[in-house]
């Protein structure tokens, strides 16, 4: 060293998240242009053309209400209180018709209650005299604010939270302005008229000008979820069987960040995150009158939410399959393709059933899915039988299988399997007898307590290790234990994948029942009609 200090430079690469943020910032500031911005707006509108329709509808509604102020006759009739019509349209106008009706009901009921309370408190304050009037108004504002804020937190009143908010600010504005103007009754009535005009214009424009129905969106969203689950299942299984494992990357945070951008992962994640969207659409659809294909009253929109919940339970299994696909411990490729026929058959049958259920909901027809369900069960039985007959390949403690493309030959008759089991039992029996004989000769000088202690350690250790390995715990030998665990358990990854596939099919029974309940309650037509 010679007394000199050497400088050591350590380069720590930035994380993938930091890199992503850095490149995103550069792309925002360096790549910004008017043409690029216009292209993004165009792509946004192409995703859902109804967004542009909704924007024009809001502009039309605000324009119609503003004419009441721009024209002299309505303005002379209502005065400055007509501004409340513009405020009502801006607050009430929602994306769907059902949401607008829901918001309008809360707005109307809240304004009516607030107007009645404001008139009552205003009359009481006027009769109490000029000295007590501000105190009564102040106490009433405090009580109304505290009561409405508490009631909107009550679980049963959460859907009407906006109504309590309307009661609060409408009461406060009416009672305060009435106090300054000296006539709370006239002020309250004028503002109620203005609110009614704004609500009528909002509902009129939203229903008659290119209406956007929440029921149709809910119907379409559920059908898309069915197709997404079927596509994700097939894509995941196909990739699992096609991956030869020759350049499989290490399982790290980088890989976790990368596979989140895969189409299969995004489709399934969108299905799992659709719970709140389906519930909001169902709550809005309940307020809509019969329309389009949904022409009878009290349409069972809540059943759509139940079907979506059962479908999400199936999507959980698909996400688990996707996790096995990207896990660190992978089954050898030749072992995976050994069960390729059975896995692909079960996958195709299950995906076909899911798509058929989605098609039935889309067409609002009730078809017989019993034959499809039986075929799915038959394919799963064949897969289970193949795994049971050749379970020795999944639990073997022999040398690990190579990763070549030559598949493992599976026998087609159960007789070979029975012979293998018999040979395995006889060989294992002889091996156990010889091991017991060797143990007896080796432990003649040991006490019975020490023997039982070692045998107990052998039995409860996994993977199986010699007793001497336990004696070296904490020493140098413990740091260099053989990595036999990955080699002996790699084949179990295939067992995990197939068991998840079997569980997915088991959950399809509940999905079929949920769709049948929806079809009966919604009065779907039979497929033959």
mmCIF file of C-alpha atoms in Angstrom, residues 49-395:
data_model
loop_
_atom_site.group_PDB
_atom_site.id
_atom_site.type_symbol
_atom_site.label_atom_id
_atom_site.label_comp_id
_atom_site.label_asym_id
_atom_site.label_seq_id
_atom_site.Cartn_x
_atom_site.Cartn_y
_atom_site.Cartn_z
ATOM 1 C CA UNK A 49 -65.820 8.181 -29.547
ATOM 2 C CA UNK A 50 -68.495 8.854 -26.920
ATOM 3 C CA UNK A 51 -66.044 11.010 -24.992
ATOM 4 C CA UNK A 52 -66.242 13.616 -27.732
ATOM 5 C CA UNK A 53 -70.026 13.285 -27.824
ATOM 6 C CA UNK A 54 -70.238 13.853 -24.080
ATOM 7 C CA UNK A 55 -68.129 17.012 -24.336
ATOM 8 C CA UNK A 56 -70.366 18.522 -27.024
ATOM 9 C CA UNK A 57 -73.483 17.627 -25.026
ATOM 10 C CA UNK A 58 -72.193 19.472 -21.961
ATOM 11 C CA UNK A 59 -71.389 22.499 -24.083
ATOM 12 C CA UNK A 60 -74.884 22.450 -25.604
ATOM 13 C CA UNK A 61 -76.568 22.204 -22.197
ATOM 14 C CA UNK A 62 -74.549 25.098 -20.767
ATOM 15 C CA UNK A 63 -75.315 27.169 -23.866
ATOM 16 C CA UNK A 64 -79.074 26.592 -23.533
ATOM 17 C CA UNK A 65 -79.060 27.644 -19.882
ATOM 18 C CA UNK A 66 -76.881 30.668 -20.599
ATOM 19 C CA UNK A 67 -79.504 31.937 -23.057
ATOM 20 C CA UNK A 68 -81.747 32.594 -20.055
ATOM 21 C CA UNK A 69 -79.221 35.206 -18.966
ATOM 22 C CA UNK A 70 -78.290 36.491 -22.413
ATOM 23 C CA UNK A 71 -81.923 37.071 -23.361
ATOM 24 C CA UNK A 72 -83.569 40.016 -21.633
ATOM 25 C CA UNK A 73 -87.012 38.525 -20.878
ATOM 26 C CA UNK A 74 -85.868 35.508 -18.791
ATOM 27 C CA UNK A 75 -83.296 37.635 -16.997
ATOM 28 C CA UNK A 76 -85.892 40.218 -16.000
ATOM 29 C CA UNK A 77 -88.104 37.409 -14.674
ATOM 30 C CA UNK A 78 -85.540 35.504 -12.588
ATOM 31 C CA UNK A 79 -82.811 38.078 -12.096
ATOM 32 C CA UNK A 80 -79.355 37.086 -10.965
ATOM 33 C CA UNK A 81 -80.654 33.857 -9.407
ATOM 34 C CA UNK A 82 -80.738 32.320 -12.882
ATOM 35 C CA UNK A 83 -76.994 31.753 -12.487
ATOM 36 C CA UNK A 84 -77.957 28.770 -10.327
ATOM 37 C CA UNK A 85 -79.177 27.055 -13.506
ATOM 38 C CA UNK A 86 -75.662 27.129 -14.963
ATOM 39 C CA UNK A 87 -74.264 25.805 -11.693
ATOM 40 C CA UNK A 88 -76.846 23.002 -11.673
ATOM 41 C CA UNK A 89 -76.014 21.912 -15.231
ATOM 42 C CA UNK A 90 -72.279 21.905 -14.528
ATOM 43 C CA UNK A 91 -72.753 19.768 -11.405
ATOM 44 C CA UNK A 92 -75.525 17.441 -12.583
ATOM 45 C CA UNK A 93 -74.365 16.572 -16.089
ATOM 46 C CA UNK A 94 -72.640 13.175 -15.892
ATOM 47 C CA UNK A 95 -71.192 10.852 -18.526
ATOM 48 C CA UNK A 96 -74.088 8.377 -18.555
ATOM 49 C CA UNK A 97 -77.821 8.892 -18.384
ATOM 50 C CA UNK A 98 -78.146 6.829 -15.214
ATOM 51 C CA UNK A 99 -75.467 8.812 -13.405
ATOM 52 C CA UNK A 100 -77.202 12.045 -14.435
ATOM 53 C CA UNK A 101 -80.535 10.802 -13.072
ATOM 54 C CA UNK A 102 -78.835 9.742 -9.841
ATOM 55 C CA UNK A 103 -77.100 13.084 -9.458
ATOM 56 C CA UNK A 104 -80.304 14.919 -10.401
ATOM 57 C CA UNK A 105 -82.340 13.076 -7.777
ATOM 58 C CA UNK A 106 -79.828 13.970 -5.076
ATOM 59 C CA UNK A 107 -79.726 17.540 -6.318
ATOM 60 C CA UNK A 108 -83.520 17.939 -6.423
ATOM 61 C CA UNK A 109 -84.177 16.311 -3.057
ATOM 62 C CA UNK A 110 -81.333 18.141 -1.351
ATOM 63 C CA UNK A 111 -82.366 21.514 -2.782
ATOM 64 C CA UNK A 112 -85.999 20.947 -1.800
ATOM 65 C CA UNK A 113 -85.126 20.022 1.790
ATOM 66 C CA UNK A 114 -82.633 22.872 2.039
ATOM 67 C CA UNK A 115 -85.245 25.340 0.720
ATOM 68 C CA UNK A 116 -87.870 24.188 3.215
ATOM 69 C CA UNK A 117 -85.413 24.406 6.112
ATOM 70 C CA UNK A 118 -84.164 27.809 4.980
ATOM 71 C CA UNK A 119 -87.726 29.206 4.777
ATOM 72 C CA UNK A 120 -88.594 27.800 8.208
ATOM 73 C CA UNK A 121 -85.450 29.122 9.881
ATOM 74 C CA UNK A 122 -85.755 32.464 8.088
ATOM 75 C CA UNK A 123 -89.335 32.977 9.263
ATOM 76 C CA UNK A 124 -88.343 32.006 12.802
ATOM 77 C CA UNK A 125 -85.457 34.469 12.764
ATOM 78 C CA UNK A 126 -87.657 37.293 11.454
ATOM 79 C CA UNK A 127 -90.200 36.803 14.240
ATOM 80 C CA UNK A 128 -87.430 36.643 16.853
ATOM 81 C CA UNK A 129 -86.340 40.212 16.185
ATOM 82 C CA UNK A 130 -83.274 41.934 14.751
ATOM 83 C CA UNK A 131 -81.138 41.180 17.804
ATOM 84 C CA UNK A 132 -81.738 37.416 17.955
ATOM 85 C CA UNK A 133 -81.923 36.922 14.157
ATOM 86 C CA UNK A 134 -78.150 36.547 13.444
ATOM 87 C CA UNK A 135 -77.716 34.200 16.430
ATOM 88 C CA UNK A 136 -80.531 31.919 15.221
ATOM 89 C CA UNK A 137 -79.124 31.874 11.698
ATOM 90 C CA UNK A 138 -75.604 31.142 12.946
ATOM 91 C CA UNK A 139 -76.735 28.307 15.227
ATOM 92 C CA UNK A 140 -78.861 26.794 12.422
ATOM 93 C CA UNK A 141 -75.904 26.866 9.994
ATOM 94 C CA UNK A 142 -73.740 25.106 12.558
ATOM 95 C CA UNK A 143 -76.354 22.431 13.267
ATOM 96 C CA UNK A 144 -77.115 21.781 9.587
ATOM 97 C CA UNK A 145 -73.405 21.556 8.753
ATOM 98 C CA UNK A 146 -72.662 19.138 11.590
ATOM 99 C CA UNK A 147 -75.745 16.982 10.968
ATOM 100 C CA UNK A 148 -75.298 16.632 7.198
ATOM 101 C CA UNK A 149 -71.580 15.894 7.558
ATOM 102 C CA UNK A 150 -72.345 13.152 10.067
ATOM 103 C CA UNK A 151 -75.225 11.616 8.101
ATOM 104 C CA UNK A 152 -73.272 11.318 4.835
ATOM 105 C CA UNK A 153 -70.732 9.123 6.679
ATOM 106 C CA UNK A 154 -73.453 6.668 7.735
ATOM 107 C CA UNK A 155 -73.006 3.446 5.687
ATOM 108 C CA UNK A 156 -76.629 3.343 4.538
ATOM 109 C CA UNK A 157 -76.475 6.934 3.280
ATOM 110 C CA UNK A 158 -73.156 6.758 1.436
ATOM 111 C CA UNK A 159 -74.862 6.554 -2.009
ATOM 112 C CA UNK A 160 -76.655 9.827 -1.157
ATOM 113 C CA UNK A 161 -73.535 11.679 -0.042
ATOM 114 C CA UNK A 162 -73.954 14.281 -2.766
ATOM 115 C CA UNK A 163 -77.502 15.017 -1.578
ATOM 116 C CA UNK A 164 -76.306 15.907 1.917
ATOM 117 C CA UNK A 165 -73.649 18.139 0.439
ATOM 118 C CA UNK A 166 -76.331 19.933 -1.617
ATOM 119 C CA UNK A 167 -78.423 20.443 1.517
ATOM 120 C CA UNK A 168 -75.471 22.057 3.276
ATOM 121 C CA UNK A 169 -74.353 24.614 0.703
ATOM 122 C CA UNK A 170 -77.869 25.379 -0.591
ATOM 123 C CA UNK A 171 -79.184 26.056 2.927
ATOM 124 C CA UNK A 172 -76.206 28.236 3.803
ATOM 125 C CA UNK A 173 -76.405 30.304 0.628
ATOM 126 C CA UNK A 174 -80.170 30.791 0.834
ATOM 127 C CA UNK A 175 -80.276 31.684 4.512
ATOM 128 C CA UNK A 176 -77.325 34.092 4.345
ATOM 129 C CA UNK A 177 -78.453 35.858 1.156
ATOM 130 C CA UNK A 178 -82.031 36.023 2.476
ATOM 131 C CA UNK A 179 -80.780 37.646 5.645
ATOM 132 C CA UNK A 180 -79.045 40.399 3.675
ATOM 133 C CA UNK A 181 -81.866 40.880 1.182
ATOM 134 C CA UNK A 182 -84.562 40.797 3.823
ATOM 135 C CA UNK A 183 -86.894 38.330 2.053
ATOM 136 C CA UNK A 184 -85.758 34.687 2.504
ATOM 137 C CA UNK A 185 -88.970 33.204 1.090
ATOM 138 C CA UNK A 186 -88.683 34.939 -2.296
ATOM 139 C CA UNK A 187 -84.950 34.194 -2.471
ATOM 140 C CA UNK A 188 -85.500 30.510 -1.781
ATOM 141 C CA UNK A 189 -88.291 30.187 -4.337
ATOM 142 C CA UNK A 190 -86.334 31.957 -7.098
ATOM 143 C CA UNK A 191 -83.337 29.731 -6.552
ATOM 144 C CA UNK A 192 -85.440 26.597 -6.483
ATOM 145 C CA UNK A 193 -86.963 27.612 -9.818
ATOM 146 C CA UNK A 194 -83.515 28.185 -11.275
ATOM 147 C CA UNK A 195 -82.267 24.812 -10.019
ATOM 148 C CA UNK A 196 -85.315 23.097 -11.536
ATOM 149 C CA UNK A 197 -84.675 24.741 -14.911
ATOM 150 C CA UNK A 198 -81.026 23.689 -14.894
ATOM 151 C CA UNK A 199 -81.881 20.117 -13.921
ATOM 152 C CA UNK A 200 -84.520 19.845 -16.625
ATOM 153 C CA UNK A 201 -82.107 21.082 -19.307
ATOM 154 C CA UNK A 202 -79.383 18.673 -18.162
ATOM 155 C CA UNK A 203 -81.706 15.647 -18.241
ATOM 156 C CA UNK A 204 -83.324 16.722 -21.525
ATOM 157 C CA UNK A 205 -80.016 17.058 -23.375
ATOM 158 C CA UNK A 206 -78.470 13.916 -21.884
ATOM 159 C CA UNK A 207 -81.433 11.683 -22.736
ATOM 160 C CA UNK A 208 -82.434 13.009 -26.156
ATOM 161 C CA UNK A 209 -79.074 13.933 -27.708
ATOM 162 C CA UNK A 210 -76.994 10.798 -28.394
ATOM 163 C CA UNK A 211 -77.651 9.194 -24.986
ATOM 164 C CA UNK A 212 -74.876 7.217 -23.311
ATOM 165 C CA UNK A 213 -76.547 4.444 -21.298
ATOM 166 C CA UNK A 214 -74.776 2.991 -18.277
ATOM 167 C CA UNK A 215 -76.586 -0.334 -18.797
ATOM 168 C CA UNK A 216 -75.111 -0.819 -22.246
ATOM 169 C CA UNK A 217 -71.643 0.037 -20.969
ATOM 170 C CA UNK A 218 -72.015 -2.443 -18.112
ATOM 171 C CA UNK A 219 -73.204 -5.124 -20.529
ATOM 172 C CA UNK A 220 -70.297 -4.519 -22.912
ATOM 173 C CA UNK A 221 -67.704 -4.320 -20.116
ATOM 174 C CA UNK A 222 -68.712 -7.705 -18.701
ATOM 175 C CA UNK A 223 -68.556 -9.362 -22.129
ATOM 176 C CA UNK A 224 -65.085 -7.901 -22.718
ATOM 177 C CA UNK A 225 -63.950 -9.337 -19.379
ATOM 178 C CA UNK A 226 -65.037 -12.822 -20.467
ATOM 179 C CA UNK A 227 -63.055 -12.544 -23.693
ATOM 180 C CA UNK A 228 -60.037 -11.151 -21.865
ATOM 181 C CA UNK A 229 -59.914 -14.073 -19.421
ATOM 182 C CA UNK A 230 -60.174 -16.615 -22.257
ATOM 183 C CA UNK A 231 -57.484 -14.885 -24.334
ATOM 184 C CA UNK A 232 -55.159 -14.536 -21.344
ATOM 185 C CA UNK A 233 -55.542 -18.213 -20.430
ATOM 186 C CA UNK A 234 -54.663 -19.414 -23.927
ATOM 187 C CA UNK A 235 -51.780 -16.975 -24.303
ATOM 188 C CA UNK A 236 -50.273 -17.908 -20.934
ATOM 189 C CA UNK A 237 -50.469 -21.668 -21.552
ATOM 190 C CA UNK A 238 -49.113 -21.299 -25.083
ATOM 191 C CA UNK A 239 -46.116 -19.319 -23.867
ATOM 192 C CA UNK A 240 -45.477 -21.796 -21.051
ATOM 193 C CA UNK A 241 -45.311 -24.707 -23.477
ATOM 194 C CA UNK A 242 -43.317 -22.830 -26.131
ATOM 195 C CA UNK A 243 -40.614 -21.515 -23.798
ATOM 196 C CA UNK A 244 -37.590 -23.792 -24.369
ATOM 197 C CA UNK A 245 -35.793 -22.398 -21.357
ATOM 198 C CA UNK A 246 -32.534 -21.904 -23.251
ATOM 199 C CA UNK A 247 -32.159 -18.204 -22.483
ATOM 200 C CA UNK A 248 -34.474 -17.880 -19.534
ATOM 201 C CA UNK A 249 -33.497 -14.695 -17.660
ATOM 202 C CA UNK A 250 -32.824 -14.556 -13.982
ATOM 203 C CA UNK A 251 -35.805 -13.771 -11.826
ATOM 204 C CA UNK A 252 -35.182 -10.254 -10.570
ATOM 205 C CA UNK A 253 -36.938 -6.950 -10.146
ATOM 206 C CA UNK A 254 -36.089 -6.096 -13.732
ATOM 207 C CA UNK A 255 -38.023 -9.120 -14.969
ATOM 208 C CA UNK A 256 -40.936 -8.209 -12.697
ATOM 209 C CA UNK A 257 -41.058 -4.732 -14.250
ATOM 210 C CA UNK A 258 -40.880 -6.140 -17.775
ATOM 211 C CA UNK A 259 -43.599 -8.791 -17.679
ATOM 212 C CA UNK A 260 -46.135 -6.275 -16.354
ATOM 213 C CA UNK A 261 -46.160 -4.826 -19.880
ATOM 214 C CA UNK A 262 -47.128 -8.125 -21.492
ATOM 215 C CA UNK A 263 -50.556 -8.136 -23.192
ATOM 216 C CA UNK A 264 -51.720 -11.173 -21.208
ATOM 217 C CA UNK A 265 -50.841 -9.531 -17.915
ATOM 218 C CA UNK A 266 -52.531 -6.241 -18.841
ATOM 219 C CA UNK A 267 -55.747 -7.970 -19.954
ATOM 220 C CA UNK A 268 -56.062 -9.996 -16.787
ATOM 221 C CA UNK A 269 -55.102 -7.063 -14.566
ATOM 222 C CA UNK A 270 -57.828 -4.944 -16.195
ATOM 223 C CA UNK A 271 -60.361 -7.681 -15.404
ATOM 224 C CA UNK A 272 -59.263 -7.856 -11.779
ATOM 225 C CA UNK A 273 -59.460 -4.065 -11.435
ATOM 226 C CA UNK A 274 -62.940 -3.823 -12.957
ATOM 227 C CA UNK A 275 -64.808 -4.393 -9.690
ATOM 228 C CA UNK A 276 -65.335 -0.707 -8.856
ATOM 229 C CA UNK A 277 -66.209 0.133 -12.469
ATOM 230 C CA UNK A 278 -68.879 -2.584 -12.660
ATOM 231 C CA UNK A 279 -70.415 -1.506 -9.360
ATOM 232 C CA UNK A 280 -70.546 2.156 -10.399
ATOM 233 C CA UNK A 281 -72.124 1.288 -13.738
ATOM 234 C CA UNK A 282 -74.662 -1.003 -12.052
ATOM 235 C CA UNK A 283 -75.640 1.715 -9.558
ATOM 236 C CA UNK A 284 -76.089 4.189 -12.420
ATOM 237 C CA UNK A 285 -78.017 1.710 -14.581
ATOM 238 C CA UNK A 286 -80.614 1.245 -11.822
ATOM 239 C CA UNK A 287 -81.752 4.835 -12.381
ATOM 240 C CA UNK A 288 -82.233 4.467 -16.133
ATOM 241 C CA UNK A 289 -85.636 3.853 -17.726
ATOM 242 C CA UNK A 290 -86.156 0.838 -20.030
ATOM 243 C CA UNK A 291 -84.167 1.389 -23.199
ATOM 244 C CA UNK A 292 -82.699 -0.481 -26.143
ATOM 245 C CA UNK A 293 -82.478 -4.204 -25.463
ATOM 246 C CA UNK A 294 -83.252 -3.709 -21.773
ATOM 247 C CA UNK A 295 -86.936 -2.981 -22.118
ATOM 248 C CA UNK A 296 -88.469 -4.328 -18.923
ATOM 249 C CA UNK A 297 -88.557 -2.625 -15.564
ATOM 250 C CA UNK A 298 -86.408 -3.681 -12.618
ATOM 251 C CA UNK A 299 -83.710 -5.189 -14.818
ATOM 252 C CA UNK A 300 -81.308 -7.267 -12.629
ATOM 253 C CA UNK A 301 -78.233 -5.063 -12.979
ATOM 254 C CA UNK A 302 -76.869 -6.331 -9.669
ATOM 255 C CA UNK A 303 -76.542 -9.808 -11.201
ATOM 256 C CA UNK A 304 -73.958 -8.396 -13.599
ATOM 257 C CA UNK A 305 -71.843 -7.461 -10.594
ATOM 258 C CA UNK A 306 -72.192 -10.997 -9.164
ATOM 259 C CA UNK A 307 -71.166 -12.596 -12.467
ATOM 260 C CA UNK A 308 -68.200 -10.230 -12.639
ATOM 261 C CA UNK A 309 -67.145 -11.253 -9.120
ATOM 262 C CA UNK A 310 -67.204 -14.974 -10.018
ATOM 263 C CA UNK A 311 -65.278 -14.225 -13.206
ATOM 264 C CA UNK A 312 -62.612 -12.425 -11.184
ATOM 265 C CA UNK A 313 -62.138 -15.547 -9.062
ATOM 266 C CA UNK A 314 -61.344 -17.391 -12.293
ATOM 267 C CA UNK A 315 -58.998 -14.580 -13.320
ATOM 268 C CA UNK A 316 -57.077 -15.020 -10.053
ATOM 269 C CA UNK A 317 -56.096 -18.508 -11.189
ATOM 270 C CA UNK A 318 -54.979 -17.158 -14.565
ATOM 271 C CA UNK A 319 -52.799 -14.611 -12.782
ATOM 272 C CA UNK A 320 -51.332 -17.438 -10.717
ATOM 273 C CA UNK A 321 -50.559 -19.319 -13.942
ATOM 274 C CA UNK A 322 -48.830 -16.203 -15.206
ATOM 275 C CA UNK A 323 -46.787 -16.108 -12.009
ATOM 276 C CA UNK A 324 -45.655 -19.718 -12.510
ATOM 277 C CA UNK A 325 -44.693 -18.818 -16.069
ATOM 278 C CA UNK A 326 -42.268 -16.187 -14.744
ATOM 279 C CA UNK A 327 -41.113 -18.041 -11.640
ATOM 280 C CA UNK A 328 -37.439 -18.758 -10.996
ATOM 281 C CA UNK A 329 -37.829 -22.525 -10.625
ATOM 282 C CA UNK A 330 -38.975 -23.949 -13.965
ATOM 283 C CA UNK A 331 -39.735 -27.491 -15.042
ATOM 284 C CA UNK A 332 -37.498 -28.842 -17.829
ATOM 285 C CA UNK A 333 -38.819 -28.236 -21.301
ATOM 286 C CA UNK A 334 -38.974 -31.907 -22.291
ATOM 287 C CA UNK A 335 -41.069 -32.616 -19.195
ATOM 288 C CA UNK A 336 -43.457 -29.764 -20.000
ATOM 289 C CA UNK A 337 -44.129 -30.902 -23.543
ATOM 290 C CA UNK A 338 -44.615 -34.463 -22.298
ATOM 291 C CA UNK A 339 -48.041 -33.355 -21.025
ATOM 292 C CA UNK A 340 -48.561 -30.873 -23.861
ATOM 293 C CA UNK A 341 -51.510 -32.635 -25.493
ATOM 294 C CA UNK A 342 -53.543 -32.903 -22.307
ATOM 295 C CA UNK A 343 -52.761 -29.333 -21.175
ATOM 296 C CA UNK A 344 -53.616 -27.791 -24.544
ATOM 297 C CA UNK A 345 -56.833 -29.799 -24.797
ATOM 298 C CA UNK A 346 -57.994 -28.696 -21.338
ATOM 299 C CA UNK A 347 -57.032 -25.094 -22.045
ATOM 300 C CA UNK A 348 -58.831 -24.903 -25.387
ATOM 301 C CA UNK A 349 -61.991 -26.475 -23.970
ATOM 302 C CA UNK A 350 -62.013 -24.131 -20.950
ATOM 303 C CA UNK A 351 -61.374 -21.038 -23.096
ATOM 304 C CA UNK A 352 -64.155 -22.078 -25.481
ATOM 305 C CA UNK A 353 -66.596 -22.392 -22.585
ATOM 306 C CA UNK A 354 -65.672 -18.955 -21.224
ATOM 307 C CA UNK A 355 -66.108 -17.369 -24.651
ATOM 308 C CA UNK A 356 -69.439 -19.134 -25.099
ATOM 309 C CA UNK A 357 -70.712 -17.729 -21.812
ATOM 310 C CA UNK A 358 -69.597 -14.248 -22.839
ATOM 311 C CA UNK A 359 -71.313 -14.651 -26.209
ATOM 312 C CA UNK A 360 -74.559 -15.720 -24.510
ATOM 313 C CA UNK A 361 -74.518 -12.562 -22.392
ATOM 314 C CA UNK A 362 -73.655 -10.431 -25.412
ATOM 315 C CA UNK A 363 -76.524 -11.850 -27.497
ATOM 316 C CA UNK A 364 -78.849 -12.046 -24.474
ATOM 317 C CA UNK A 365 -79.654 -15.648 -25.345
ATOM 318 C CA UNK A 366 -79.681 -18.737 -23.181
ATOM 319 C CA UNK A 367 -77.824 -21.684 -24.730
ATOM 320 C CA UNK A 368 -77.192 -25.172 -23.419
ATOM 321 C CA UNK A 369 -73.636 -25.290 -22.051
ATOM 322 C CA UNK A 370 -73.928 -28.726 -20.489
ATOM 323 C CA UNK A 371 -72.127 -30.449 -23.355
ATOM 324 C CA UNK A 372 -69.295 -27.907 -23.276
ATOM 325 C CA UNK A 373 -68.951 -28.262 -19.520
ATOM 326 C CA UNK A 374 -68.808 -32.052 -19.835
ATOM 327 C CA UNK A 375 -66.075 -31.793 -22.456
ATOM 328 C CA UNK A 376 -64.073 -29.507 -20.183
ATOM 329 C CA UNK A 377 -64.424 -31.955 -17.306
ATOM 330 C CA UNK A 378 -63.390 -34.855 -19.570
ATOM 331 C CA UNK A 379 -60.245 -33.025 -20.682
ATOM 332 C CA UNK A 380 -59.330 -32.288 -17.071
ATOM 333 C CA UNK A 381 -59.900 -35.929 -16.122
ATOM 334 C CA UNK A 382 -57.513 -36.976 -18.896
ATOM 335 C CA UNK A 383 -54.936 -34.491 -17.623
ATOM 336 C CA UNK A 384 -55.304 -35.738 -14.060
ATOM 337 C CA UNK A 385 -55.030 -39.351 -15.217
ATOM 338 C CA UNK A 386 -51.846 -38.589 -17.138
ATOM 339 C CA UNK A 387 -50.311 -36.880 -14.116
ATOM 340 C CA UNK A 388 -51.341 -39.711 -11.788
ATOM 341 C CA UNK A 389 -49.949 -42.385 -14.102
ATOM 342 C CA UNK A 390 -46.616 -40.599 -14.469
ATOM 343 C CA UNK A 391 -46.284 -38.907 -11.112
ATOM 344 C CA UNK A 392 -42.849 -40.487 -10.729
ATOM 345 C CA UNK A 393 -41.558 -37.927 -13.242
ATOM 346 C CA UNK A 394 -42.686 -35.110 -10.949
ATOM 347 C CA UNK A 395 -41.348 -36.553 -7.670
#
